[in-house]
Coordinates of C-alpha atoms in Angstrom, one line a residue:
M12 CA 115.0 14.8 12.9
S13 CA 112.4 14.5 9.8
P14 CA 108.8 16.2 10.6
S15 CA 103.9 12.4 12.2
P16 CA 100.1 12.7 15.1
R17 CA 99.0 13.4 18.8
A18 CA 99.0 13.4 22.5
S19 CA 100.6 10.1 22.8
T20 CA 103.0 10.4 20.0
F21 CA 103.3 12.6 17.0
C22 CA 106.2 12.3 14.7
L23 CA 106.8 15.4 12.8
S24 CA 109.8 13.6 10.3
R25 CA 112.1 14.0 10.2
R26 CA 111.1 18.3 9.8
S27 CA 109.3 20.9 11.1
G28 CA 112.9 21.7 11.2
L29 CA 114.9 20.4 8.4
F30 CA 115.5 17.0 9.9
L31 CA 112.7 16.3 12.3
S32 CA 109.5 14.6 11.4
L33 CA 106.2 14.8 13.2
L34 CA 104.7 11.6 14.3
A35 CA 101.2 10.7 15.4
L36 CA 101.3 9.6 19.0
G37 CA 98.9 6.9 18.3
S38 CA 100.5 5.8 15.2
L39 CA 104.0 6.3 16.2
A40 CA 103.7 4.9 19.6
L41 CA 102.8 8.2 20.8
S42 CA 99.2 7.3 20.5
P43 CA 97.7 4.9 23.0
A44 CA 96.8 1.5 21.8
S45 CA 93.5 -0.1 22.5
I46 CA 93.6 -2.7 25.3
A47 CA 90.2 -4.1 24.8
A48 CA 89.8 -7.2 22.6
A49 CA 87.9 -6.6 19.3
P50 CA 86.5 -8.9 16.7
A51 CA 88.9 -10.1 14.0
A52 CA 89.4 -7.6 11.2
S53 CA 91.5 -7.4 8.1
A54 CA 92.8 -4.8 5.8
P55 CA 90.2 -3.2 3.5
A56 CA 90.0 -5.0 0.2
S57 CA 90.9 -1.8 -1.6
A58 CA 94.1 -1.6 0.5
V59 CA 95.8 -4.8 -0.7
S60 CA 96.1 -5.5 -4.4
S61 CA 97.0 -8.8 -6.1
K62 CA 100.5 -9.1 -7.5
P63 CA 101.3 -10.1 -11.1
A64 CA 103.0 -13.6 -11.3
G65 CA 106.7 -13.4 -10.5
E66 CA 106.7 -9.9 -9.2
K67 CA 108.3 -9.3 -5.8
V68 CA 105.9 -7.0 -3.9
L69 CA 106.5 -5.6 -0.4
R70 CA 103.3 -4.8 1.4
Y71 CA 102.8 -3.0 4.7
A72 CA 100.7 -0.3 6.3
F73 CA 101.0 3.3 7.6
K74 CA 98.9 4.3 10.6
V75 CA 98.6 7.8 9.4
A76 CA 97.6 9.1 5.9
E77 CA 100.0 10.7 3.6
T78 CA 99.8 14.4 2.7
G79 CA 101.6 14.3 -0.7
F80 CA 105.0 13.8 -2.3
D81 CA 106.7 17.1 -3.1
P82 CA 109.9 17.2 -1.1
A83 CA 109.7 21.0 -0.6
K84 CA 106.1 20.7 0.8
V85 CA 106.0 17.6 2.9
Q86 CA 106.5 17.6 6.6
D87 CA 105.1 14.4 8.1
L88 CA 107.1 11.2 8.5
Y89 CA 104.8 9.0 6.4
S90 CA 104.9 11.2 3.3
R91 CA 108.7 11.4 3.7
I92 CA 109.1 7.7 3.7
I93 CA 107.6 7.8 0.2
T94 CA 109.6 10.7 -1.1
A95 CA 112.8 9.1 0.3
N96 CA 112.3 6.2 -2.0
I97 CA 111.5 8.4 -5.1
F98 CA 114.1 11.2 -4.7
E99 CA 117.8 11.0 -3.9
G100 CA 120.0 13.3 -1.9
L101 CA 123.6 13.9 -2.6
Y102 CA 124.5 11.6 0.3
S103 CA 122.9 8.9 2.3
Y104 CA 123.7 6.6 5.2
D105 CA 125.2 3.2 5.0
Y106 CA 122.4 0.7 5.4
L107 CA 124.3 -1.6 7.8
A108 CA 126.9 0.6 9.5
R109 CA 126.3 1.2 13.2
P110 CA 126.9 3.9 14.3
Y111 CA 126.0 5.9 11.2
K112 CA 128.3 6.4 8.3
L113 CA 127.8 8.8 5.4
K114 CA 128.3 7.7 1.8
P115 CA 127.8 9.3 -1.6
Q116 CA 124.4 8.8 -3.2
T117 CA 124.3 11.0 -6.3
A118 CA 127.5 12.7 -5.4
A119 CA 130.7 11.3 -6.8
A120 CA 132.6 11.5 -3.5
L121 CA 132.4 13.0 0.0
P122 CA 132.4 16.9 -0.2
E123 CA 135.5 19.1 0.0
H124 CA 135.4 22.0 2.4
S125 CA 137.3 25.0 3.5
A126 CA 139.1 25.1 6.8
D127 CA 136.4 27.3 8.3
F128 CA 133.5 25.0 7.1
K129 CA 132.0 27.9 5.1
T130 CA 132.7 26.7 1.6
W131 CA 131.7 23.2 0.4
T132 CA 132.2 21.7 -3.0
V133 CA 130.3 18.6 -4.2
R134 CA 130.6 16.8 -7.5
V135 CA 127.6 15.1 -8.9
Q136 CA 128.0 11.7 -10.7
P137 CA 127.4 11.9 -14.4
G138 CA 125.0 9.5 -16.0
I139 CA 122.2 9.6 -13.5
Y140 CA 118.8 10.2 -15.0
F141 CA 115.3 11.2 -13.8
A142 CA 112.5 8.6 -14.2
D143 CA 110.7 9.0 -17.5
D144 CA 107.8 11.4 -17.4
P145 CA 105.7 13.3 -20.0
A146 CA 107.2 16.6 -18.7
F147 CA 110.5 15.6 -20.4
K148 CA 108.7 15.2 -23.8
G149 CA 110.2 11.8 -24.6
K150 CA 113.8 12.7 -23.8
K151 CA 116.1 11.2 -21.2
R152 CA 116.8 13.8 -18.6
E153 CA 120.2 13.7 -16.9
L154 CA 120.6 14.9 -13.3
T155 CA 123.0 17.9 -13.0
A156 CA 124.3 20.2 -10.4
A157 CA 121.8 22.9 -11.5
D158 CA 118.9 20.6 -10.4
Y159 CA 120.1 20.8 -6.8
V160 CA 120.4 24.5 -7.1
Y161 CA 116.8 24.7 -8.3
S162 CA 115.6 22.2 -5.7
F163 CA 117.1 24.2 -2.8
K164 CA 115.8 27.5 -4.2
R165 CA 112.2 26.1 -4.1
F166 CA 112.4 26.0 -0.3
A167 CA 113.1 29.8 -0.3
D168 CA 110.3 30.6 -2.8
P169 CA 107.4 32.1 -0.7
Q170 CA 105.0 30.7 -3.2
T171 CA 106.1 27.1 -2.3
N172 CA 105.3 27.9 1.3
S173 CA 107.7 25.1 2.5
P174 CA 107.1 24.0 6.1
T175 CA 110.8 23.2 6.3
W176 CA 112.3 26.4 4.9
D177 CA 113.4 27.3 8.4
G178 CA 115.9 24.5 8.5
L179 CA 117.5 25.5 5.1
E180 CA 117.3 29.2 6.1
E181 CA 119.7 28.5 9.0
L182 CA 122.4 27.4 6.6
H183 CA 122.8 31.0 5.7
L184 CA 123.6 30.3 2.1
L185 CA 125.0 33.6 0.9
G186 CA 122.4 35.7 -0.8
L187 CA 119.5 33.2 -0.5
N188 CA 117.8 34.5 2.7
E189 CA 118.2 38.0 1.5
Y190 CA 116.7 37.3 -1.9
R191 CA 113.7 35.6 -0.3
A192 CA 113.2 38.7 1.9
E193 CA 113.4 40.9 -1.2
V194 CA 110.7 38.8 -3.0
E195 CA 108.4 38.8 0.1
K196 CA 108.7 42.6 0.3
S197 CA 108.3 43.3 -3.4
K198 CA 105.6 40.6 -3.9
K199 CA 107.2 39.8 -7.3
P200 CA 107.5 36.2 -8.4
F201 CA 110.6 34.3 -7.3
N202 CA 113.2 34.4 -10.2
Y203 CA 114.9 30.9 -10.3
D204 CA 117.5 32.3 -12.7
Q205 CA 118.6 34.9 -10.2
P206 CA 122.3 34.1 -9.3
I207 CA 122.8 33.3 -5.6
E208 CA 126.3 33.5 -4.4
G209 CA 126.0 30.7 -1.9
L210 CA 124.3 28.2 -4.1
R211 CA 125.9 27.8 -7.5
A212 CA 126.5 25.2 -10.2
L213 CA 130.1 25.8 -11.2
D214 CA 129.7 23.5 -14.1
R215 CA 127.4 20.8 -15.2
Y216 CA 128.4 18.4 -12.4
T217 CA 130.0 20.7 -9.7
L218 CA 127.9 22.2 -7.0
Q219 CA 129.2 24.8 -4.6
F220 CA 127.7 26.0 -1.3
K221 CA 129.1 29.2 0.4
L222 CA 127.8 29.9 3.9
A223 CA 127.9 33.1 6.0
E224 CA 128.6 31.0 9.1
A225 CA 130.4 27.7 9.8
R226 CA 128.3 24.6 9.3
P227 CA 130.6 21.6 10.1
R228 CA 127.7 19.1 9.7
L229 CA 126.4 20.2 6.3
P230 CA 126.9 16.8 4.7
Q231 CA 124.3 15.4 7.2
T232 CA 121.9 18.0 5.9
L233 CA 122.6 16.9 2.3
A234 CA 121.9 13.2 3.2
D235 CA 118.2 13.6 3.5
G236 CA 116.7 12.7 0.1
S237 CA 113.2 12.8 1.4
L238 CA 113.5 16.6 1.6
L239 CA 116.6 17.6 -0.3
G240 CA 116.4 15.2 -3.1
A241 CA 116.7 16.7 -6.6
V242 CA 113.5 17.6 -8.5
A243 CA 113.5 18.7 -12.2
R244 CA 112.3 22.2 -13.0
E245 CA 110.4 20.9 -16.0
V246 CA 108.3 18.6 -13.8
I247 CA 107.4 21.3 -11.3
E248 CA 106.5 23.8 -14.0
A249 CA 104.5 21.2 -15.9
Y250 CA 102.3 20.2 -12.9
G251 CA 102.2 23.5 -11.0
D252 CA 100.1 23.3 -7.8
K253 CA 99.7 19.6 -8.5
S254 CA 103.3 18.9 -7.7
M255 CA 102.4 16.9 -4.5
E256 CA 100.6 14.4 -6.8
H257 CA 103.4 14.0 -9.4
P258 CA 106.8 13.1 -7.8
V259 CA 109.5 12.5 -10.4
G260 CA 113.0 11.7 -9.0
T261 CA 116.1 9.8 -9.8
G262 CA 115.5 7.1 -7.1
P263 CA 114.8 3.4 -7.3
F264 CA 111.0 3.7 -7.2
M265 CA 108.4 5.8 -8.9
L266 CA 104.8 6.5 -8.0
G267 CA 102.2 4.0 -9.4
D268 CA 98.6 3.8 -8.4
W269 CA 97.6 6.2 -5.6
R270 CA 94.3 6.2 -3.8
R271 CA 94.6 9.0 -1.3
S272 CA 94.5 7.9 2.3
S273 CA 93.9 4.3 1.2
L274 CA 96.7 2.9 -0.9
I275 CA 100.1 4.1 -2.2
E276 CA 101.8 2.0 -4.8
L277 CA 105.5 2.4 -5.8
R278 CA 107.0 0.6 -8.8
R279 CA 110.6 -0.1 -9.6
N280 CA 112.0 2.6 -11.7
P281 CA 112.9 0.8 -15.0
G282 CA 115.5 3.4 -15.9
Y283 CA 117.3 3.3 -12.6
R284 CA 121.0 3.2 -12.9
E285 CA 123.1 0.2 -12.0
R286 CA 123.6 0.3 -8.3
Y287 CA 124.7 -2.7 -6.2
Y288 CA 124.4 -3.8 -2.6
E289 CA 127.4 -2.5 -0.7
A290 CA 127.7 -1.8 3.0
E291 CA 130.2 -1.6 5.9
P292 CA 128.8 -3.3 9.0
N293 CA 131.1 -3.4 12.0
A294 CA 133.4 -6.5 12.3
D295 CA 131.6 -7.6 15.5
D296 CA 128.1 -7.1 14.0
A297 CA 127.1 -10.7 13.3
E298 CA 123.7 -9.8 11.8
G299 CA 125.1 -7.1 9.6
Q300 CA 128.0 -9.3 8.4
A301 CA 125.5 -12.1 7.5
M302 CA 123.3 -9.7 5.6
L303 CA 126.3 -8.4 3.7
A304 CA 127.4 -11.9 2.8
Q305 CA 124.0 -12.7 1.5
F306 CA 123.4 -9.6 -0.6
K307 CA 126.7 -8.1 -1.5
G308 CA 126.8 -7.4 -5.3
R309 CA 123.0 -7.7 -5.8
R310 CA 121.5 -5.1 -8.0
L311 CA 119.2 -2.6 -6.3
P312 CA 116.4 -2.4 -5.8
M313 CA 115.8 -6.2 -5.2
I314 CA 112.0 -5.9 -5.3
D315 CA 109.6 -4.8 -8.0
R316 CA 106.8 -3.0 -6.2
V317 CA 105.7 -1.6 -2.8
E318 CA 102.2 -1.3 -1.6
V319 CA 101.4 0.8 1.4
A320 CA 97.9 0.7 2.9
I321 CA 96.6 3.3 5.4
I322 CA 95.1 1.6 8.4
E323 CA 94.7 4.0 11.4
E324 CA 93.5 1.5 14.0
N325 CA 96.0 -0.8 15.6
Q326 CA 93.9 -4.0 15.7
P327 CA 93.1 -4.4 12.0
R328 CA 96.7 -3.5 11.1
W329 CA 97.9 -6.2 13.5
L330 CA 95.4 -8.8 12.3
S331 CA 96.2 -8.1 8.7
F332 CA 99.8 -8.9 9.4
L333 CA 98.9 -12.1 11.2
N334 CA 96.8 -13.1 8.2
A335 CA 99.8 -12.6 5.9
Q336 CA 98.3 -9.6 4.1
F337 CA 101.3 -7.6 5.0
D338 CA 105.0 -8.6 4.8
V339 CA 106.3 -6.1 7.4
L340 CA 104.6 -4.8 10.6
Y341 CA 106.3 -1.4 10.7
T342 CA 106.1 -0.6 14.4
L343 CA 104.3 -3.2 16.5
P344 CA 101.3 -1.5 18.2
E345 CA 102.0 -1.3 22.0
D346 CA 98.6 -2.9 22.8
F347 CA 99.8 -6.2 21.2
T348 CA 103.1 -6.4 22.9
A349 CA 102.1 -9.2 25.2
Q350 CA 100.8 -11.3 22.3
A351 CA 103.8 -10.6 20.0
I352 CA 106.9 -10.3 22.2
P353 CA 106.1 -11.5 25.8
G354 CA 109.1 -10.8 27.9
G355 CA 110.8 -9.1 25.0
K356 CA 111.1 -12.4 23.0
L357 CA 109.2 -13.3 19.9
A358 CA 106.1 -15.3 20.9
P359 CA 106.5 -19.1 20.2
N360 CA 103.6 -19.3 17.8
L361 CA 105.2 -16.5 15.7
A362 CA 108.7 -17.9 15.9
K363 CA 107.3 -21.3 14.7
K364 CA 106.0 -19.6 11.6
G365 CA 109.4 -18.2 10.9
M366 CA 108.6 -14.6 11.7
Q367 CA 111.4 -12.2 12.5
K368 CA 111.7 -9.5 15.2
H369 CA 113.7 -6.3 15.0
T370 CA 113.9 -4.0 18.1
I371 CA 115.6 -0.7 18.5
V372 CA 115.5 2.3 20.9
A373 CA 114.1 4.9 18.4
S374 CA 115.7 8.3 17.8
D375 CA 112.4 10.0 18.7
V376 CA 110.7 11.8 21.6
L377 CA 107.1 11.8 22.8
F378 CA 106.2 15.2 24.3
T379 CA 103.5 17.6 25.3
V380 CA 103.7 21.1 23.8
F381 CA 102.2 24.3 25.3
N382 CA 101.4 27.2 23.1
M383 CA 103.5 30.0 24.6
E384 CA 101.1 32.6 23.0
D385 CA 98.1 31.2 24.7
P386 CA 96.8 33.5 27.5
V387 CA 96.3 30.6 29.9
V388 CA 99.3 28.3 29.6
G389 CA 101.7 30.5 27.7
G390 CA 103.8 33.5 28.6
F391 CA 106.8 34.1 30.8
A392 CA 105.1 35.4 33.9
P393 CA 106.0 33.4 37.0
A394 CA 102.4 32.1 37.5
Q395 CA 102.3 30.9 33.9
I396 CA 105.7 29.2 34.2
A397 CA 104.5 27.6 37.4
L398 CA 101.3 26.3 35.8
R399 CA 103.3 24.6 33.0
R400 CA 105.8 23.1 35.5
A401 CA 103.0 21.9 37.7
I402 CA 101.3 20.2 34.6
S403 CA 104.7 18.6 33.8
L404 CA 105.2 17.4 37.4
A405 CA 101.7 15.9 37.4
T406 CA 102.2 14.1 34.1
N407 CA 102.5 10.4 35.0
A408 CA 104.6 9.5 32.0
E409 CA 105.9 6.4 33.7
R410 CA 102.3 5.1 33.9
E411 CA 101.7 5.9 30.2
M412 CA 104.9 4.0 29.2
R413 CA 104.1 1.0 31.4
I414 CA 100.3 0.7 30.7
A415 CA 99.4 2.3 27.4
R416 CA 102.8 1.6 25.8
R417 CA 103.2 -1.8 27.4
G418 CA 106.8 -0.9 28.5
Q419 CA 107.8 -0.1 25.0
A420 CA 109.4 3.3 25.8
I421 CA 112.0 4.7 28.1
S422 CA 111.8 7.8 30.2
A423 CA 112.7 11.2 28.7
Q424 CA 114.6 13.8 30.7
S425 CA 114.7 16.4 27.9
I426 CA 113.6 17.0 24.3
M427 CA 116.9 15.7 22.9
L428 CA 116.6 12.4 21.0
P429 CA 118.6 9.2 21.5
H430 CA 121.5 8.5 19.1
T431 CA 121.9 12.2 18.4
S432 CA 124.5 14.7 19.6
G433 CA 123.3 16.5 22.7
Y434 CA 121.6 13.5 24.1
N435 CA 123.1 12.1 27.3
P436 CA 121.5 9.0 28.9
E437 CA 123.0 10.1 32.3
F438 CA 121.3 13.5 32.2
K439 CA 118.5 13.9 34.9
S440 CA 116.1 16.8 35.2
E441 CA 112.8 17.8 36.7
N442 CA 111.3 17.0 33.3
G443 CA 111.5 13.4 34.2
D444 CA 109.9 13.7 37.6
Y445 CA 106.4 12.6 38.5
D446 CA 105.6 14.6 41.7
P447 CA 102.0 15.6 42.2
Q448 CA 102.7 17.0 45.7
R449 CA 105.2 19.5 44.3
A450 CA 102.8 20.3 41.6
R451 CA 100.0 21.1 44.1
A452 CA 102.4 23.3 46.1
L453 CA 103.4 25.2 43.0
L454 CA 99.8 25.9 42.0
D455 CA 98.9 26.9 45.6
L456 CA 101.9 29.3 45.8
Y457 CA 100.9 31.1 42.6
G458 CA 97.2 31.4 43.3
F459 CA 95.7 28.5 41.3
V460 CA 93.2 27.4 43.9
D461 CA 89.7 26.0 44.2
R462 CA 87.6 28.9 45.3
D463 CA 84.1 27.5 44.7
G464 CA 84.7 24.1 46.2
D465 CA 83.8 22.1 43.0
G466 CA 87.1 20.3 43.1
W467 CA 88.7 22.2 40.2
R468 CA 91.2 25.1 40.6
E469 CA 90.6 28.5 39.2
R470 CA 93.1 31.0 37.8
P471 CA 94.7 33.6 40.1
D472 CA 92.1 36.2 39.0
G473 CA 89.3 33.8 39.9
S474 CA 88.3 33.0 36.3
P475 CA 87.7 29.3 35.4
L476 CA 90.7 27.2 34.5
V477 CA 89.9 24.6 31.9
L478 CA 92.7 23.3 29.8
E479 CA 92.1 22.2 26.2
S480 CA 94.2 19.7 24.4
L481 CA 94.1 18.6 20.8
T482 CA 93.8 14.9 20.2
T483 CA 92.9 12.3 17.6
P484 CA 90.0 9.8 17.6
E485 CA 92.0 6.4 17.7
S486 CA 91.4 4.0 20.6
F487 CA 95.1 4.0 21.6
Q488 CA 95.1 7.8 21.9
R489 CA 92.1 7.7 24.1
Q490 CA 93.9 5.5 26.5
V491 CA 96.9 7.9 26.6
D492 CA 94.5 10.8 27.1
E493 CA 92.7 9.1 29.9
I494 CA 96.0 8.5 31.8
W495 CA 97.0 12.1 31.4
S496 CA 93.6 13.6 32.3
K497 CA 93.4 11.5 35.5
S498 CA 96.9 12.6 36.5
L499 CA 95.9 16.2 36.1
A500 CA 92.6 15.7 38.0
Q501 CA 94.6 14.5 41.0
I502 CA 96.0 18.1 41.3
G503 CA 92.7 19.8 40.6
L504 CA 93.2 20.6 36.9
Q505 CA 90.5 19.9 34.4
V506 CA 91.4 19.1 30.8
K507 CA 89.0 18.8 27.8
F508 CA 90.0 17.2 24.5
K509 CA 89.3 18.6 21.1
S510 CA 89.4 15.7 18.7
A511 CA 90.2 15.9 15.0
K512 CA 92.2 14.0 12.3
W513 CA 95.9 14.4 12.6
P514 CA 96.3 16.6 9.5
E515 CA 93.7 19.0 10.9
N516 CA 95.5 19.2 14.2
L517 CA 98.8 19.8 12.4
K518 CA 97.3 22.8 10.6
S519 CA 96.1 24.2 14.0
L520 CA 99.6 23.6 15.5
R521 CA 101.4 25.4 12.7
A522 CA 98.9 28.3 12.9
G523 CA 99.3 28.6 16.6
K524 CA 95.6 27.9 17.1
F525 CA 95.8 25.5 20.0
Q526 CA 96.6 25.4 23.7
I527 CA 98.1 22.0 24.3
W528 CA 98.9 18.9 22.2
S529 CA 100.8 15.7 22.8
L530 CA 102.7 14.2 19.9
G531 CA 106.1 13.0 18.9
S532 CA 109.1 13.8 16.7
S533 CA 111.8 11.6 15.1
A534 CA 115.3 12.4 13.9
S535 CA 116.5 11.9 10.4
T536 CA 120.1 12.9 11.2
P537 CA 122.5 12.1 14.0
D538 CA 122.9 15.8 14.8
G539 CA 120.9 17.0 17.8
Q540 CA 120.7 20.6 16.5
D541 CA 117.3 20.2 15.1
A542 CA 115.9 19.1 18.5
L543 CA 117.0 22.5 19.8
G544 CA 115.0 24.0 17.0
F545 CA 111.9 23.3 19.2
F546 CA 113.0 26.4 21.1
Y547 CA 114.5 28.6 18.4
S548 CA 112.3 31.7 17.8
P549 CA 113.0 32.0 14.0
R550 CA 111.3 28.6 13.7
I551 CA 108.0 29.7 15.1
G552 CA 105.4 28.5 12.7
G553 CA 107.7 25.6 11.8
Q554 CA 109.6 23.3 14.1
N555 CA 109.2 25.6 17.2
Y556 CA 105.7 24.2 17.9
A557 CA 105.5 26.0 21.3
R558 CA 106.2 29.4 19.7
F559 CA 108.8 29.9 22.3
N560 CA 110.8 33.1 22.1
L561 CA 113.7 33.6 24.5
P562 CA 116.8 35.5 23.4
A563 CA 119.0 33.5 25.7
M564 CA 117.9 30.2 24.1
D565 CA 118.3 31.6 20.6
R566 CA 122.0 32.5 21.4
L567 CA 122.6 28.9 22.7
Y568 CA 121.0 27.5 19.5
E569 CA 123.2 29.6 17.3
Q570 CA 126.3 28.6 19.3
T571 CA 125.7 24.9 18.8
N572 CA 125.0 25.4 15.1
G573 CA 128.5 26.7 14.4
L574 CA 130.6 24.7 16.8
P575 CA 132.3 21.4 15.8
D576 CA 131.3 18.3 17.7
G577 CA 133.2 18.0 21.0
P578 CA 133.1 19.0 24.7
E579 CA 132.5 22.7 24.1
R580 CA 129.4 22.0 22.0
D581 CA 128.2 19.4 24.6
A582 CA 128.4 22.1 27.3
V583 CA 126.2 24.4 25.2
F584 CA 123.7 21.6 24.7
L585 CA 123.6 21.0 28.4
A586 CA 122.9 24.7 29.2
A587 CA 120.1 24.7 26.6
K588 CA 118.5 21.5 28.1
R589 CA 118.5 23.1 31.5
L590 CA 116.9 26.3 30.2
G591 CA 114.2 24.3 28.4
V592 CA 113.3 22.4 31.6
A593 CA 113.2 25.7 33.6
Y594 CA 110.6 27.4 31.3
A595 CA 108.8 24.2 30.4
P596 CA 107.3 25.0 27.0
Y597 CA 107.5 21.2 26.4
R598 CA 107.2 18.2 28.6
A599 CA 109.2 15.4 27.1
R600 CA 107.5 12.1 28.1
G601 CA 109.5 9.2 26.6
H602 CA 111.5 7.7 23.8
R603 CA 110.0 4.7 22.1
I604 CA 111.3 1.2 21.9
I605 CA 110.2 0.1 18.5
T606 CA 109.7 -3.5 17.4
D607 CA 109.1 -4.4 13.8
L608 CA 108.0 -7.8 12.6
A609 CA 108.7 -9.4 9.3
Q610 CA 107.3 -12.4 7.6
P611 CA 109.6 -15.4 6.9
W612 CA 109.7 -14.6 3.1
V613 CA 111.2 -11.2 3.8
S614 CA 115.0 -11.0 4.0
G615 CA 117.4 -8.2 4.5
Y616 CA 115.2 -6.0 6.6
R617 CA 116.9 -3.9 9.3
R618 CA 115.4 -0.6 10.4
P619 CA 118.0 2.2 9.8
A620 CA 118.5 4.7 12.6
F621 CA 118.0 7.7 10.4
A622 CA 117.5 6.8 6.7
L623 CA 114.0 6.1 5.3
D624 CA 115.0 4.5 2.0
W625 CA 115.3 0.9 3.1
W626 CA 112.9 -0.7 0.6
Q627 CA 115.6 -1.1 -2.0
Y628 CA 117.7 -3.3 0.5
V629 CA 115.1 -6.0 1.2
D630 CA 114.2 -9.1 -0.8
I631 CA 111.0 -11.2 -1.1
D632 CA 111.0 -14.9 -1.7
N633 CA 107.6 -15.6 -3.3
S634 CA 108.1 -19.4 -3.0
K635 CA 107.7 -19.0 0.8
R636 CA 104.4 -17.0 0.6
P637 CA 101.3 -18.9 1.7

């Protein structure tokens, strides 16, 4: 799940853990959309550039600003979409296959592994080159196995301060965790030439991973180029602490003009190797089969340039798409559901223009997180657990999904994400209940009562009880916040909101300087292991946003990590879900139903379930542009 903003939805992409991404609630559908009508608006002039004659340019918008483009340093979904198109992992996912299917990306074939899943061997394709860059001093730079060794080591370097190191740490590559601990203790610089037994280039093109514990799903980890794409040592050393501004990979695109928090331009990599459109849709997948027939054998990428504007508010982003300033509306804002897809069908006026609708149940989760180290809502004392469970029971998630999200979400019963292992649509728990009467009874039982008659409950010791939640300033988020605060007011709990931009809230989250926040997370892999990372104590400061520390949950997490997929692993997932609901460090609220819209001159678009590198698979017909 790859780590993006807030109380309504915050997608941390795919990775506060290695495969989860944080999402902004408002931007990801975790944030409430504005209902009120507003005057027509369009994208800022600086956000949309003119295209040279004949160029095929894909234009769309993010609702949250990027943070940078160094794979070892990014965490948010939006930055990872960029890095996924610049860098390449050893493996990727078939663009049309449903369910997912792994395929080699820079690897020559699927990996070989020992019977115990502890030793894995991968062969890198010869003849793959990094994009040209001054760091290479005018020479062509071939990708080798040593580049992946170097790239993985960067996550372990304390100087990198990678927010996703915890995910790689859990692979237990022999010697890597120990060497990192040695460097942290000695305060010496990380020696990238230090041999690591579990991470070796056996020759120029052969990579070997040796693990202390079984990791049956290692190839899924290796299929995330947004994080584990290869970087060149010369580039990192040339740009130093400016590495977030100078991404150089082997992928189909390279960074062009970049106006921070305004416009990100990617250009076709002129030195990209010959790759052609190949895919394996199911035989009964009519759409997929039609796309394969149309594009099979076309050289990738099929477009020349991508322009991504940053437009935080829903209305100007929607109107810019209607005005044909954007080619794809990546995630229809919930507040425009009635105008765009009344009754779930494309509106007649949009269909008449030839626009296309693509709808999926996303592999994401919207949730509220409680800081377990906070003296009010945290801790394992019965009264504190009761307070969290009462807040959970009083959270009217159904109303949020119906009103703020316009029905574009389904109820969540746990933190597990759809389309991943561990998720069961038949699972039912207290997490999905809205029961203010039970919430009041819990609060009364544990001494959270209104002693002064002002309508608000006090803590058991008589001190004031005012909850504080982080939030963001968008209109959609305000709507989500209002629904939640009214729900809590019905049981006598007062909540105040501390508003800041999403990146600032993320810093507070990672530092543990918050009480409550509502956000979202999305998956970048079909394995549900990363979702359990929300509860794993070694991930405190990373994906364990709640800073939850329970040995029993840690044991369950470690069990699922080493077990092959099957009934035994499913049973451990079930036990972990039940434990998570009982202690309530999170209140899962919903899973989004995402609709993307595309203009009639866009062809080949289909949102992948996990992969982020879809730009190379779409085509633009300039003759159809207005």
